[in-house]
Amino acid sequence: MTSPTSTSPPRTNRRRGMVVLSATLATALGITVAAVTTNASAAEVPLSQGKPATASSVESAAFPASAAVDGNAGTRWSSTFADPQWLQVDLGSTQSIARVVLNWEAAYASAFTIQTSANGTSWTNISPVTTGRAGEQTLTVSGSGRYVRMNGTTRATPYGYSLWEFQVFGTTTTPPTTPPTTGPALPTSDRPDFGPNVRIFEPGTAASTIQSAVDSAFNAQLRSPTAQFGTQRHVFLFKPGTYGRVWANVGFYTTVAGLGLNPDDVTINGAVNVDSGWNYGDEKNATQNFWRSMENLSIVPEGGTNRWAVSQAAPMRRVHIKGNLTLAPSNQDNGQGYSSGGYLADSVVDGVVSSGSQQQWYTRDSRIARWDGGVWNMVYSGVQGAPGNAFPNPPHTTLATTPVTREKPFLYIDGSANYRVFVPALRRNSAGASWPNTAGTSIPMREFYVAKPGDSAARINQALAQGLNLFFTPGTYQLNDTIRVTRANTVVTGIGYPTLIPTNGNEALNIADVDGVKVSGITFDAGTVNSPTLMSVGRAGVHTDHAANPISLQDVFFRIGSSVQGKATTTLAVHADDTIIDHIWAWRADHGGAPTGWTVNPGETGLLVNGDDVLATGLFVEHYQKYEVIWNGNRGKTIFFQNEKPYDVPNQAAWIGPRGNGYAAYKVADNVTDHQLWGGGSYAYFNVNPSVRVDRAFEVPNRSGVQLRSVLTVSLGDVGTIANVVNDTGGSVPNPAGNTTPRNVVAYP
């Protein structure tokens, strides 16, 4: 915490100190002190434990709302020092509430009520105005609701409101959201129908037929004002073999992939091409070339070079480029052609990779002949042939290996014309591509439920209860309830940017604290009713060792505001220890098919990490209104971080954080003792009000175990101010030299 001022008295774990003192005195007097259990009884677990919690405010990131429902009486929520304040928990479905137990810290409420709500908006009191007290307080109440909150109106101390635990007890009044395993089994097949948005080609298919299909998909988007946030989805799958000239321009929500067990099983002569010049309103550059992908094939590029001028959420995985690869648009040399991606993994490029105008890029576990170029932040881990570590001149940050990897599951077709999903095995300290001879497990498609747009959350949960994995086909999925994954090693994957949209303020996807769940290829859109979280992994306060078989997330993308005028407090919450986060883009939209704005599509935090030993490789988080990444877990690691601060801050008064002007992009909690980040950039573009400033881009505790390497800030077009890079170190942008010049910190501390 910052040093106390005359108006903010010192505040160091007052309640915990009182407990320790009491125990010490008891020991001295020879009195046996019984341990205090977290729950009301050993066998009774609160309905609220581990559920999503939100609050009107927090004193700092060290005291989040989730700490009051984590079942740990040593962690707490604490508000800012003002009235009124509230803390609420989302029980997930309507419950009958009989009892609420509040374990107050010394900073308690002298006046509060307990309230319930069906929708998180309209509230009903189920207790009279009540006076709190330090310690445990039990209230017998009667009411029902999905949301329960403590609504504090008057503080008993100069501090805020602070609860070690907020426990809600009662009984379920609606059927459980996970259906029983009884009833007719859902159908599966080794040769499923993937739906009308998936085209499958084989070597005997006429080249003209393939070209007509890819042209039709792309030309419908050419300079279209609606395509960027449209409902169109296209997947082009190629069975093993060699294909004559195909020039595939790749637009929004389009995937081109091979169906071989190895990339070289499918060879395309021609190009899988992304360029600028086609996006409506942004024809001069490639900074909005989002949501497209290429996987599991080889390309013999026409003219010797394949172009992939993409930005966020546009991965290239498991690809063999038999020539050169350029990542910049064709018009990059005339003061135009900016690009702002991207992600490359598990691939081989026989020739030179030229990054050109790419402002930042992350490459992982690949092999290249040479890399040319670099603007601000180019990061490599486990890349054979990568340039040497030289940040900031040139701006290359290079790690010889990646600590832990598990490549993304992929669809392929076997020798009997049956479809299967291959799940690559875990690798440690990896370098180079995983193929050929990738270690892993092959799962037949009959062990998957193939979901299609129109499927309900209940039907999808029924498939999970049946013991099936999930395979989402392209399209949008309206979900009025949470999809809950509770079985270890479940695979949840999708092709063609299937998009999950919660419609009831619910969480879209919840992963239990179990080993080895793999989630990949899924996009989340916040719905019009605010969701406390869009996806959570594990349970808050539970620290199970998953190191031998971690949960992994790959190519998972989140949006608040798109074609939907969405709202969400936090998009991704990771509670489970050892989780691998491999390429996500969490984006509070600065533009969309629906209107966007400071009060229109609100979102506080993109990524919340409470788990220990969590690794993020390729972390893109942009435009959230408070701390964009909050890292509470210990021994966390991030390799590559890209951020833009919110564009639309209306004025400075609307954006004051716990430690001054604005909120850092990347916040490591004050109690963390071990954390590492390599290659992180945060950019400001306060175009609504250029006088806005943020005091720092990275906010971390000053400890030797917390280390940042190769971090920078930029004021894009010199619009808006970031006063320092890390804490009070690094200097301000706009840099006095102008011309969008970055500030760099090579190492901190």
XYZ file of C-alpha atoms in Angstrom:
749
model
C 0.000 0.000 0.000
C 1.043 3.597 -0.394
C 2.222 5.525 2.641
C -0.661 6.703 4.838
C -1.587 10.359 4.886
C -3.034 12.409 7.699
C -6.544 11.632 6.419
C -5.931 7.892 5.930
C -4.749 6.235 9.179
C -2.497 3.167 8.995
C -4.453 0.020 8.211
C -2.500 -3.201 8.567
C -4.688 -6.281 9.057
C -6.271 -4.930 12.230
C -8.639 -7.844 12.738
C -6.030 -10.512 12.067
C -3.709 -8.855 14.583
C -6.497 -8.998 17.202
C -6.998 -12.726 16.587
C -3.286 -13.457 16.917
C -3.110 -11.431 20.137
C -6.105 -13.286 21.589
C -4.567 -16.664 20.784
C -1.277 -15.599 22.349
C -2.991 -14.487 25.573
C -4.977 -17.712 25.712
C -1.820 -19.770 25.421
C -0.181 -17.773 28.172
C -3.186 -18.421 30.468
C -3.260 -22.131 29.667
C -6.604 -21.972 27.872
C -7.349 -24.249 24.918
C -8.667 -22.253 21.941
C -10.887 -24.142 19.493
C -10.286 -23.559 15.777
C -12.957 -21.497 14.061
C -14.413 -23.229 10.987
C -15.236 -21.232 7.898
C -18.663 -22.751 7.321
C -21.617 -22.821 9.707
C -21.031 -26.547 10.228
C -18.477 -28.987 8.952
C -20.917 -30.665 6.543
C -22.761 -27.559 5.398
C -21.324 -25.637 2.445
C -22.807 -22.208 1.713
C -24.648 -21.751 -1.562
C -22.437 -18.703 -2.065
C -19.020 -20.353 -1.747
C -16.899 -19.999 -4.852
C -19.636 -18.228 -6.794
C -19.016 -14.972 -8.747
C -18.990 -11.939 -6.465
C -18.929 -8.229 -7.249
C -18.821 -5.106 -5.135
C -19.466 -1.404 -5.399
C -15.738 -0.802 -4.845
C -12.539 -2.340 -3.489
C -9.936 -0.710 -1.314
C -7.250 -2.253 -3.535
C -6.711 -5.313 -5.716
C -5.527 -7.180 -2.612
C -9.105 -7.166 -1.228
C -11.371 -8.326 -4.100
C -15.052 -9.167 -3.768
C -14.271 -12.829 -4.482
C -12.276 -13.052 -1.240
C -15.521 -12.842 0.764
C -16.976 -16.000 -0.832
C -13.836 -18.134 -1.184
C -14.306 -20.165 2.001
C -11.038 -18.792 3.403
C -11.406 -16.763 6.600
C -7.913 -15.351 6.093
C -8.837 -13.342 2.993
C -11.313 -10.492 2.832
C -13.170 -7.961 0.741
C -12.703 -4.339 1.704
C -14.368 -1.303 0.135
C -13.170 2.243 -0.301
C -13.690 4.605 2.633
C -17.131 5.949 1.750
C -20.885 5.338 2.132
C -22.868 3.563 0.769
C -21.238 0.302 -0.386
C -22.450 -3.169 -1.333
C -21.186 -6.700 -1.872
C -23.209 -9.192 -3.900
C -22.913 -12.835 -4.941
C -24.446 -14.583 -7.955
C -25.758 -17.988 -6.839
C -26.208 -19.087 -10.460
C -29.944 -19.804 -10.196
C -32.896 -18.911 -7.989
C -32.470 -20.111 -4.408
C -34.584 -20.003 -1.253
C -32.541 -18.049 1.301
C -32.873 -18.993 4.993
C -29.743 -17.677 6.649
C -26.857 -15.270 5.999
C -23.619 -15.365 7.985
C -21.352 -12.316 7.890
C -17.823 -12.507 9.296
C -16.956 -8.826 9.708
C -13.470 -7.455 10.019
C -13.034 -4.604 12.530
C -14.373 -2.288 9.793
C -18.046 -3.299 9.950
C -21.364 -1.695 9.015
C -23.370 0.084 11.669
C -26.384 -0.039 9.321
C -27.004 -2.526 6.505
C -29.684 -4.724 4.923
C -29.648 -8.088 3.153
C -31.279 -7.941 -0.271
C -32.139 -10.408 -3.036
C -32.743 -9.998 -6.749
C -33.772 -12.165 -9.673
C -31.797 -10.120 -12.213
C -29.115 -8.187 -10.317
C -30.948 -4.915 -10.963
C -34.165 -4.794 -8.907
C -33.623 -5.515 -5.195
C -35.886 -6.615 -2.328
C -34.984 -6.339 1.354
C -35.175 -9.678 3.199
C -33.837 -8.254 6.478
C -34.583 -5.072 8.391
C -31.913 -2.399 8.755
C -29.384 -4.152 10.972
C -26.400 -3.075 13.061
C -23.255 -5.077 12.423
C -20.469 -6.005 14.805
C -16.865 -7.104 14.470
C -16.713 -10.885 14.174
C -19.311 -13.409 13.071
C -22.946 -12.359 12.768
C -25.795 -14.699 11.777
C -29.089 -13.411 10.364
C -32.187 -15.582 9.908
C -33.980 -14.360 6.790
C -36.726 -15.458 4.434
C -36.717 -14.798 0.711
C -35.545 -16.058 -2.653
C -33.383 -14.843 -5.508
C -30.431 -15.551 -7.705
C -28.432 -12.588 -6.388
C -27.903 -11.831 -2.700
C -26.160 -8.751 -1.375
C -25.154 -6.901 1.739
C -26.170 -3.293 1.196
C -24.275 -1.103 3.665
C -25.486 2.442 4.274
C -23.441 3.553 7.307
C -19.898 2.625 8.382
C -18.935 2.036 11.987
C -15.327 3.218 11.483
C -13.432 5.749 9.325
C -12.468 2.857 7.065
C -14.658 1.111 4.519
C -16.764 -2.047 4.826
C -14.766 -5.245 5.232
C -15.910 -8.893 5.304
C -13.755 -11.949 5.779
C -16.665 -14.096 4.603
C -20.207 -13.528 3.291
C -22.079 -16.836 3.435
C -25.577 -17.527 2.106
C -27.449 -20.666 3.192
C -30.712 -22.071 1.869
C -32.136 -24.545 -0.623
C -32.431 -24.706 -4.403
C -35.884 -23.782 -5.701
C -35.212 -24.421 -9.392
C -33.901 -27.656 -10.918
C -30.109 -28.011 -11.038
C -28.617 -26.499 -14.170
C -26.592 -29.626 -14.959
C -29.139 -32.163 -16.221
C -29.201 -35.689 -14.797
C -27.527 -38.441 -16.755
C -30.813 -40.326 -17.108
C -32.960 -40.039 -20.208
C -32.255 -40.749 -23.868
C -28.611 -40.397 -24.876
C -27.758 -37.649 -27.312
C -26.624 -38.927 -30.715
C -22.962 -38.914 -31.748
C -21.096 -40.023 -34.846
C -17.574 -40.581 -36.158
C -18.730 -38.847 -39.360
C -20.783 -35.931 -38.040
C -22.515 -33.179 -39.930
C -20.550 -29.999 -39.151
C -23.294 -27.764 -40.495
C -23.718 -25.455 -43.498
C -20.847 -23.115 -42.573
C -18.190 -25.810 -43.054
C -16.946 -26.756 -46.536
C -14.757 -29.852 -46.883
C -12.524 -30.319 -49.937
C -10.488 -33.269 -51.169
C -7.630 -33.423 -53.686
C -10.025 -34.475 -56.448
C -12.131 -31.329 -56.029
C -11.705 -29.035 -59.028
C -9.513 -26.023 -58.234
C -12.198 -23.800 -59.750
C -14.757 -25.141 -57.260
C -12.502 -24.381 -54.320
C -11.642 -20.947 -55.652
C -15.300 -20.108 -56.203
C -16.145 -21.108 -52.605
C -13.410 -19.052 -50.951
C -14.053 -16.076 -53.266
C -17.762 -16.123 -52.492
C -17.115 -16.002 -48.736
C -14.549 -13.221 -49.004
C -16.229 -11.043 -51.633
C -19.394 -10.828 -49.544
C -17.259 -9.025 -46.950
C -15.376 -6.772 -49.369
C -15.708 -3.204 -48.023
C -18.840 -4.266 -46.177
C -19.911 -1.944 -43.322
C -21.401 -4.883 -41.368
C -19.012 -7.802 -41.894
C -16.698 -7.054 -38.969
C -19.496 -7.771 -36.491
C -21.662 -9.953 -38.682
C -23.088 -13.426 -38.099
C -21.299 -14.996 -41.076
C -18.956 -17.886 -40.265
C -16.819 -19.816 -42.763
C -14.605 -22.872 -42.327
C -12.710 -24.429 -45.245
C -11.271 -27.856 -44.441
C -8.850 -29.696 -46.740
C -8.486 -33.467 -46.638
C -4.943 -34.877 -46.960
C -3.361 -34.400 -50.371
C -1.962 -31.751 -52.706
C -4.078 -28.942 -54.128
C -3.484 -26.957 -57.291
C -3.519 -23.186 -57.332
C -5.777 -21.841 -54.586
C -5.638 -18.168 -53.620
C -7.700 -17.944 -50.447
C -8.321 -14.413 -49.187
C -9.295 -14.798 -45.529
C -11.894 -12.458 -44.042
C -13.674 -12.114 -40.717
C -14.693 -15.305 -38.876
C -12.967 -17.475 -41.450
C -10.755 -20.504 -40.802
C -8.656 -22.413 -43.313
C -7.357 -25.723 -41.954
C -6.012 -29.091 -43.027
C -7.431 -32.438 -41.965
C -4.165 -34.366 -41.824
C -2.416 -35.696 -38.756
C 0.572 -33.528 -39.722
C 0.712 -30.173 -41.533
C 2.599 -31.665 -44.466
C -0.288 -34.060 -45.116
C -2.093 -31.134 -46.802
C -0.250 -28.950 -49.324
C -1.831 -25.866 -50.894
C -0.121 -24.257 -53.874
C -0.946 -20.559 -54.007
C -1.717 -18.528 -50.891
C -3.751 -18.227 -47.720
C -3.749 -14.461 -47.835
C -4.610 -11.546 -45.529
C -3.962 -7.968 -46.696
C -5.302 -4.446 -46.214
C -7.445 -2.471 -48.633
C -10.736 -4.306 -48.175
C -12.075 -3.397 -44.709
C -14.837 -0.767 -44.810
C -13.704 2.525 -43.260
C -10.182 1.220 -42.669
C -8.926 0.403 -46.151
C -5.450 1.869 -45.633
C -4.207 -0.468 -42.913
C -4.565 -3.892 -41.321
C -5.166 -2.912 -37.689
C -8.715 -4.345 -37.728
C -7.922 -7.667 -39.374
C -9.353 -9.654 -36.455
C -11.007 -13.086 -36.011
C -9.523 -15.341 -38.675
C -7.156 -18.300 -38.504
C -5.034 -20.815 -40.381
C -4.088 -24.238 -38.991
C -2.522 -27.614 -39.750
C -1.459 -27.325 -43.372
C 1.489 -26.468 -45.595
C 1.680 -23.765 -48.239
C 3.904 -23.498 -51.289
C 3.452 -19.718 -51.731
C 2.996 -18.274 -55.189
C 5.917 -15.938 -55.834
C 7.778 -17.393 -52.850
C 6.087 -15.368 -50.071
C 2.795 -15.818 -48.230
C 1.161 -12.720 -46.694
C -0.595 -12.817 -43.290
C -1.202 -9.168 -42.331
C -3.376 -9.659 -39.278
C -4.029 -8.080 -35.907
C -5.613 -9.571 -32.770
C -7.440 -12.922 -32.523
C -5.939 -14.194 -35.773
C -3.702 -17.154 -34.904
C -1.517 -19.148 -37.237
C -0.860 -22.568 -35.693
C 0.761 -25.761 -36.871
C 1.575 -24.439 -40.335
C 4.491 -25.125 -42.681
C 5.353 -22.227 -44.984
C 7.553 -23.622 -47.758
C 8.996 -20.220 -48.585
C 8.884 -16.779 -46.956
C 6.222 -15.243 -44.736
C 5.386 -11.547 -44.482
C 3.190 -10.215 -41.677
C 2.619 -6.724 -43.065
C 0.167 -5.394 -45.669
C 1.268 -4.711 -49.196
C 0.955 -0.915 -48.826
C 3.162 -0.605 -45.739
C 5.822 1.578 -47.364
C 3.816 4.749 -48.013
C 2.988 5.972 -44.525
C 0.048 3.575 -44.466
C -0.388 -0.096 -43.837
C -0.124 -0.350 -40.080
C -0.728 -3.778 -38.551
C -1.120 -4.711 -34.916
C -0.983 -8.452 -34.271
C -0.385 -11.222 -33.762
C 0.353 -14.852 -32.826
C 2.314 -17.694 -34.469
C 2.902 -21.080 -32.821
C 3.978 -24.666 -33.507
C 4.975 -23.761 -37.061
C 7.877 -23.974 -39.495
C 8.873 -21.264 -41.971
C 11.545 -22.467 -44.384
C 12.401 -18.923 -45.442
C 12.472 -15.459 -43.883
C 9.731 -14.031 -41.675
C 9.349 -10.278 -42.284
C 7.294 -8.457 -39.658
C 7.279 -5.106 -41.478
C 4.782 -2.714 -39.896
C 3.655 -5.113 -37.173
C 3.771 -3.097 -33.960
C 4.043 -6.234 -31.810
C 4.094 -9.968 -32.344
C 4.494 -13.171 -30.336
C 5.992 -16.359 -31.775
C 6.123 -19.576 -29.747
C 7.710 -23.009 -30.221
C 8.470 -22.820 -33.928
C 11.373 -23.013 -36.383
C 12.268 -20.241 -38.828
C 15.203 -19.504 -41.109
C 15.434 -15.836 -40.055
C 13.332 -12.980 -38.659
C 13.545 -9.473 -40.143
C 12.015 -6.374 -38.576
C 10.428 -5.147 -35.393
C 8.615 -1.977 -34.326
C 7.970 -1.944 -30.550
C 7.570 -5.389 -28.993
C 8.568 -8.631 -30.708
C 8.697 -11.649 -28.385
C 9.890 -15.213 -29.026
C 9.900 -18.257 -26.753
C 11.122 -21.671 -27.865
C 11.719 -20.415 -31.429
C 14.606 -21.995 -33.297
C 16.175 -19.348 -35.538
C 14.790 -16.404 -33.533
C 16.887 -13.234 -33.309
C 18.943 -12.722 -30.187
C 17.596 -10.924 -27.155
C 18.301 -7.220 -27.758
C 15.376 -5.140 -26.428
C 14.884 -2.250 -27.072
C 17.204 -1.852 -30.052
C 16.040 -3.835 -31.928
C 12.927 -4.611 -29.869
C 13.434 -8.375 -29.621
C 12.812 -10.304 -26.380
C 13.909 -13.909 -26.745
C 13.542 -16.896 -24.416
C 15.236 -20.139 -25.444
C 12.302 -22.267 -24.285
C 8.683 -21.986 -23.155
C 8.163 -23.206 -19.565
C 5.037 -25.328 -20.188
C 3.049 -25.893 -23.381
C 0.166 -27.984 -24.583
C -0.646 -27.392 -28.226
C -4.223 -26.793 -29.296
C -6.411 -29.832 -30.103
C -7.152 -30.214 -33.815
C -9.612 -32.044 -36.049
C -8.328 -34.636 -38.531
C -9.607 -37.511 -40.646
C -8.166 -41.009 -40.318
C -7.549 -43.733 -42.909
C -11.097 -45.051 -42.488
C -12.615 -41.637 -43.311
C -13.652 -41.146 -39.692
C -13.112 -37.847 -37.924
C -11.062 -37.589 -34.753
C -9.668 -34.873 -32.486
C -6.004 -35.065 -31.614
C -5.041 -33.655 -28.211
C -1.286 -32.937 -28.024
C 0.526 -33.872 -24.826
C 2.031 -31.502 -22.286
C 5.606 -30.357 -22.963
C 8.008 -28.667 -20.558
C 10.819 -26.287 -21.475
C 9.800 -26.777 -25.081
C 11.374 -25.421 -28.256
C 10.587 -25.965 -31.916
C 7.446 -27.386 -33.496
C 5.765 -30.403 -31.898
C 5.378 -32.196 -35.238
C 5.863 -34.594 -36.913
C 5.248 -37.420 -34.448
C 3.359 -35.217 -32.001
C 2.858 -36.954 -28.666
C -0.728 -36.981 -27.456
C -4.103 -38.684 -27.536
C -6.533 -39.245 -30.416
C -10.235 -39.092 -29.518
C -12.915 -40.384 -31.924
C -15.688 -37.948 -32.795
C -18.291 -40.319 -31.354
C -17.010 -39.158 -27.939
C -17.972 -35.562 -28.771
C -21.304 -33.842 -28.832
C -21.251 -31.712 -31.986
C -23.062 -28.538 -30.946
C -24.857 -26.334 -33.448
C -26.398 -22.850 -33.226
C -29.799 -23.193 -31.627
C -28.657 -25.729 -29.044
C -29.675 -24.670 -25.559
C -27.434 -24.582 -22.495
C -29.569 -27.393 -21.070
C -28.885 -29.635 -24.066
C -25.160 -28.884 -24.004
C -25.052 -29.596 -20.260
C -26.911 -32.838 -20.916
C -24.124 -33.857 -23.288
C -21.542 -33.098 -20.625
C -23.515 -35.073 -18.048
C -23.552 -37.929 -20.549
C -19.735 -37.923 -20.374
C -19.175 -36.382 -23.813
C -16.686 -33.771 -24.915
C -17.939 -30.683 -26.760
C -17.248 -29.640 -30.365
C -18.835 -26.302 -31.323
C -19.586 -25.721 -35.000
C -19.547 -22.171 -36.444
C -22.328 -19.790 -35.438
C -23.725 -17.908 -32.448
C -25.130 -19.617 -29.348
C -27.668 -17.835 -27.134
C -27.293 -19.213 -23.612
C -29.771 -18.512 -20.828
C -27.737 -20.577 -18.377
C -24.133 -21.531 -17.670
C -22.386 -24.401 -19.445
C -20.697 -26.302 -16.610
C -17.727 -28.596 -17.181
C -17.135 -30.799 -14.143
C -15.329 -33.867 -15.523
C -11.525 -34.023 -15.627
C -9.875 -34.064 -19.082
C -12.985 -32.831 -20.907
C -12.198 -31.268 -24.287
C -14.240 -28.195 -25.254
C -13.233 -26.990 -28.698
C -14.669 -25.192 -31.695
C -13.980 -24.243 -35.294
C -14.899 -21.084 -37.178
C -15.275 -18.731 -34.186
C -18.388 -20.183 -32.526
C -19.653 -17.378 -30.297
C -21.297 -17.901 -26.894
C -23.636 -15.114 -25.730
C -25.149 -15.179 -22.217
C -28.679 -13.775 -22.306
C -29.587 -13.626 -18.621
C -26.619 -12.001 -16.914
C -25.242 -15.513 -16.452
C -21.748 -16.800 -16.861
C -21.378 -18.518 -20.226
C -18.826 -21.191 -19.295
C -17.673 -22.510 -15.927
C -14.803 -24.983 -15.563
C -14.628 -26.892 -12.279
C -11.397 -27.271 -10.322
C -10.449 -30.565 -12.000
C -7.431 -31.795 -13.946
C -6.777 -31.464 -17.622
C -9.767 -29.646 -19.122
C -8.887 -28.191 -22.534
C -10.838 -25.214 -23.906
C -9.984 -23.854 -27.353
C -11.362 -22.007 -30.340
C -14.269 -20.305 -28.537
C -15.379 -16.651 -28.652
C -17.523 -14.985 -25.973
C -19.761 -11.952 -26.461
C -21.145 -10.227 -23.380
C -24.934 -10.025 -23.415
C -27.150 -6.999 -22.829
C -27.666 -7.958 -19.139
C -24.452 -7.511 -17.162
C -22.585 -10.744 -16.407
C -20.260 -10.695 -13.372
C -17.975 -12.993 -15.387
C -18.151 -14.520 -18.858
C -15.925 -17.505 -18.059
C -14.315 -18.837 -14.901
C -11.785 -21.598 -14.336
C -11.664 -23.413 -10.995
C -13.121 -22.197 -7.709
C -12.101 -19.092 -5.818
C -10.041 -19.938 -2.768
C -9.365 -23.534 -3.855
C -5.700 -24.341 -4.521
C -5.440 -27.847 -5.962
C -2.130 -28.863 -7.507
C -2.762 -29.363 -11.240
C 0.901 -29.159 -12.306
C 0.964 -32.683 -13.744
C -2.186 -32.109 -15.816
C -3.169 -28.427 -15.973
C -6.283 -26.852 -17.416
C -5.453 -25.103 -20.704
C -7.107 -22.306 -22.687
C -6.119 -21.628 -26.299
C -7.447 -19.136 -28.840
C -10.222 -18.066 -26.470
C -11.514 -14.572 -27.181
C -13.787 -12.227 -25.215
C -15.726 -9.149 -26.323
C -17.751 -6.572 -24.449
C -19.553 -4.765 -27.238
C -19.687 -6.098 -30.803
C -22.924 -6.797 -32.633
C -24.338 -6.918 -29.082
C -24.433 -3.910 -26.741
C -22.770 -6.036 -24.094
C -21.942 -5.600 -20.421
C -19.665 -7.656 -18.156
C -17.686 -6.899 -15.031
C -14.859 -9.400 -15.633
C -14.474 -11.440 -18.777
C -12.169 -14.242 -17.576
C -11.466 -15.307 -13.987
C -8.796 -17.986 -13.467
C -8.878 -19.492 -9.978
C -7.302 -22.887 -10.715
C -3.604 -23.344 -10.006
C -1.216 -24.191 -12.884
C -3.630 -23.081 -15.652
C -2.094 -22.439 -19.086
C -3.527 -19.393 -20.889
C -2.215 -19.688 -24.438
C -3.372 -16.820 -26.634
C -6.427 -14.894 -25.530
C -7.763 -11.508 -26.600
C -10.033 -9.874 -24.052
C -11.498 -6.774 -25.681
C -13.845 -4.121 -24.426
C -14.853 -2.775 -27.797
C -13.815 0.709 -28.884
C -16.116 0.285 -31.907
C -18.766 -2.209 -32.920
C -21.851 -3.053 -34.895
C -23.778 -1.804 -31.849
C -22.958 1.567 -30.228
C -20.036 1.681 -27.799
C -19.066 4.197 -25.121
C -17.985 4.726 -21.537
C -21.446 4.022 -20.102
C -22.745 1.936 -23.005
C -20.579 -1.203 -22.933
C -19.035 -1.175 -19.448
C -16.352 -3.654 -18.425
C -13.955 -3.428 -15.516
C -11.339 -6.184 -15.903
C -10.302 -8.453 -18.753
C -8.373 -11.096 -16.808
C -8.397 -11.892 -13.090
C -5.859 -14.494 -11.940
C -6.277 -15.896 -8.436
C -4.559 -19.229 -9.108
C -0.918 -19.901 -8.293
C 1.639 -20.999 -10.912
C -0.498 -19.742 -13.816
C 1.285 -19.194 -17.159
C 0.067 -16.832 -19.902
C 1.702 -17.048 -23.325
C 0.301 -14.441 -25.706
C -1.922 -12.196 -23.586
C -3.889 -9.454 -25.337
C -6.191 -7.336 -23.110
C -7.586 -3.967 -24.218
C -9.767 -0.992 -23.251
C -11.177 -2.109 -19.874
C -12.199 0.619 -17.444
C -10.292 -0.451 -14.318
C -7.266 -2.698 -13.830
C -7.252 -4.646 -17.091
C -5.237 -7.564 -15.714
C -5.260 -8.297 -11.971
C -2.797 -10.985 -10.888
C -3.352 -12.154 -7.303
C -1.746 -15.601 -7.566
C 1.876 -16.341 -6.769
C 4.564 -17.580 -9.140
C 2.675 -16.350 -12.185
C 4.415 -15.904 -15.529
C 3.439 -13.939 -18.636
C 5.337 -14.145 -21.912
C 4.104 -11.305 -24.147
C 1.447 -8.821 -23.102
C -0.263 -6.297 -25.386
C -2.625 -3.625 -24.167
C -4.389 -0.455 -25.183
C -5.943 1.689 -22.480
C -9.625 2.656 -22.908
C -9.999 5.269 -25.623
C -13.217 6.716 -24.290
C -12.424 8.057 -20.807
C -14.656 11.168 -20.666
C -12.568 13.141 -18.161
C -10.020 12.635 -15.404
C -12.573 12.812 -12.594
C -14.320 9.751 -14.044
C -11.097 7.744 -13.944
C -9.396 7.915 -10.567
C -7.921 4.675 -9.305
C -6.758 3.555 -5.870
C -3.322 5.088 -6.446
C -3.958 8.191 -8.471
C -4.920 8.967 -12.041
C -6.404 6.047 -13.915
C -5.725 2.334 -13.564
C -2.644 0.382 -14.580
C -3.045 -2.056 -17.447
C -1.251 -4.846 -15.559
C -1.660 -5.014 -11.785
C 0.260 -7.500 -9.648
C -1.294 -7.565 -6.182
C 0.636 -6.112 -3.273
C 0.888 -9.450 -1.466
C 2.438 -11.338 -4.414
C 6.044 -12.345 -3.761
C 6.953 -14.046 -7.060
C 5.887 -12.979 -10.555
C 7.595 -12.659 -13.954
C 6.675 -10.852 -17.162
C 8.648 -10.786 -20.392
C 7.743 -8.423 -23.234
C 4.835 -6.179 -22.274
C 3.488 -3.083 -24.018
C 0.706 -0.694 -23.013
C -0.521 2.092 -25.299
C -2.640 5.181 -24.687
C -5.000 6.831 -27.145
C -7.407 9.037 -25.170
C -9.129 10.464 -28.202
C -12.340 11.460 -26.391
C -10.342 13.662 -24.007
C -6.600 13.907 -24.792
C -5.939 15.670 -21.461
C -6.569 12.374 -19.603
C -3.549 10.689 -18.054
C -2.763 7.445 -16.253
C 0.031 7.453 -13.691
C 1.560 4.125 -14.709
C 1.007 1.230 -17.113
C 2.366 -1.548 -14.872
C 1.789 -1.582 -11.112
C 3.703 -4.197 -9.121
C 5.035 -4.691 -5.592
C 8.667 -3.721 -5.116
C 10.125 -7.144 -4.356
C 13.114 -8.946 -5.802
C 10.899 -11.890 -6.758
C 8.625 -9.702 -8.911
C 10.499 -9.100 -12.165
C 9.490 -7.390 -15.404
C 11.661 -7.577 -18.504
C 11.290 -5.606 -21.750
C 8.271 -3.442 -20.962
C 7.222 -0.248 -22.710
C 4.581 2.414 -23.149
C 3.476 4.368 -26.211
C 1.125 7.302 -26.696
C -0.408 6.531 -30.081
C -0.220 9.676 -32.147
C 0.833 11.431 -28.915
C -2.825 11.472 -27.796
C -3.017 11.158 -24.014
C -0.405 10.603 -21.318
C 1.073 7.616 -19.489
C 3.238 9.162 -16.762
C 5.459 6.121 -16.110
C 6.088 2.626 -17.400
C 6.345 0.664 -14.125
C 5.305 2.207 -10.810
C 7.238 5.512 -10.756
C 9.917 4.383 -13.219
C 10.456 4.858 -16.935
C 9.283 8.362 -17.761
C 6.312 9.738 -19.604
C 4.789 9.368 -23.027
C 4.299 11.311 -25.211
C 8.045 11.133 -25.257
C 9.416 14.672 -25.748
C 10.854 13.561 -29.079
C 7.297 13.043 -30.381
C 6.497 10.837 -33.341
C 4.852 8.174 -31.194
C 8.176 7.260 -29.599
C 8.009 4.642 -26.834
C 9.436 4.665 -23.336
C 11.271 1.439 -22.562
C 12.279 -0.272 -19.330
C 14.694 -3.139 -19.947
C 14.442 -4.617 -16.452
C 12.465 -3.882 -13.284
C 13.674 -3.874 -10.634
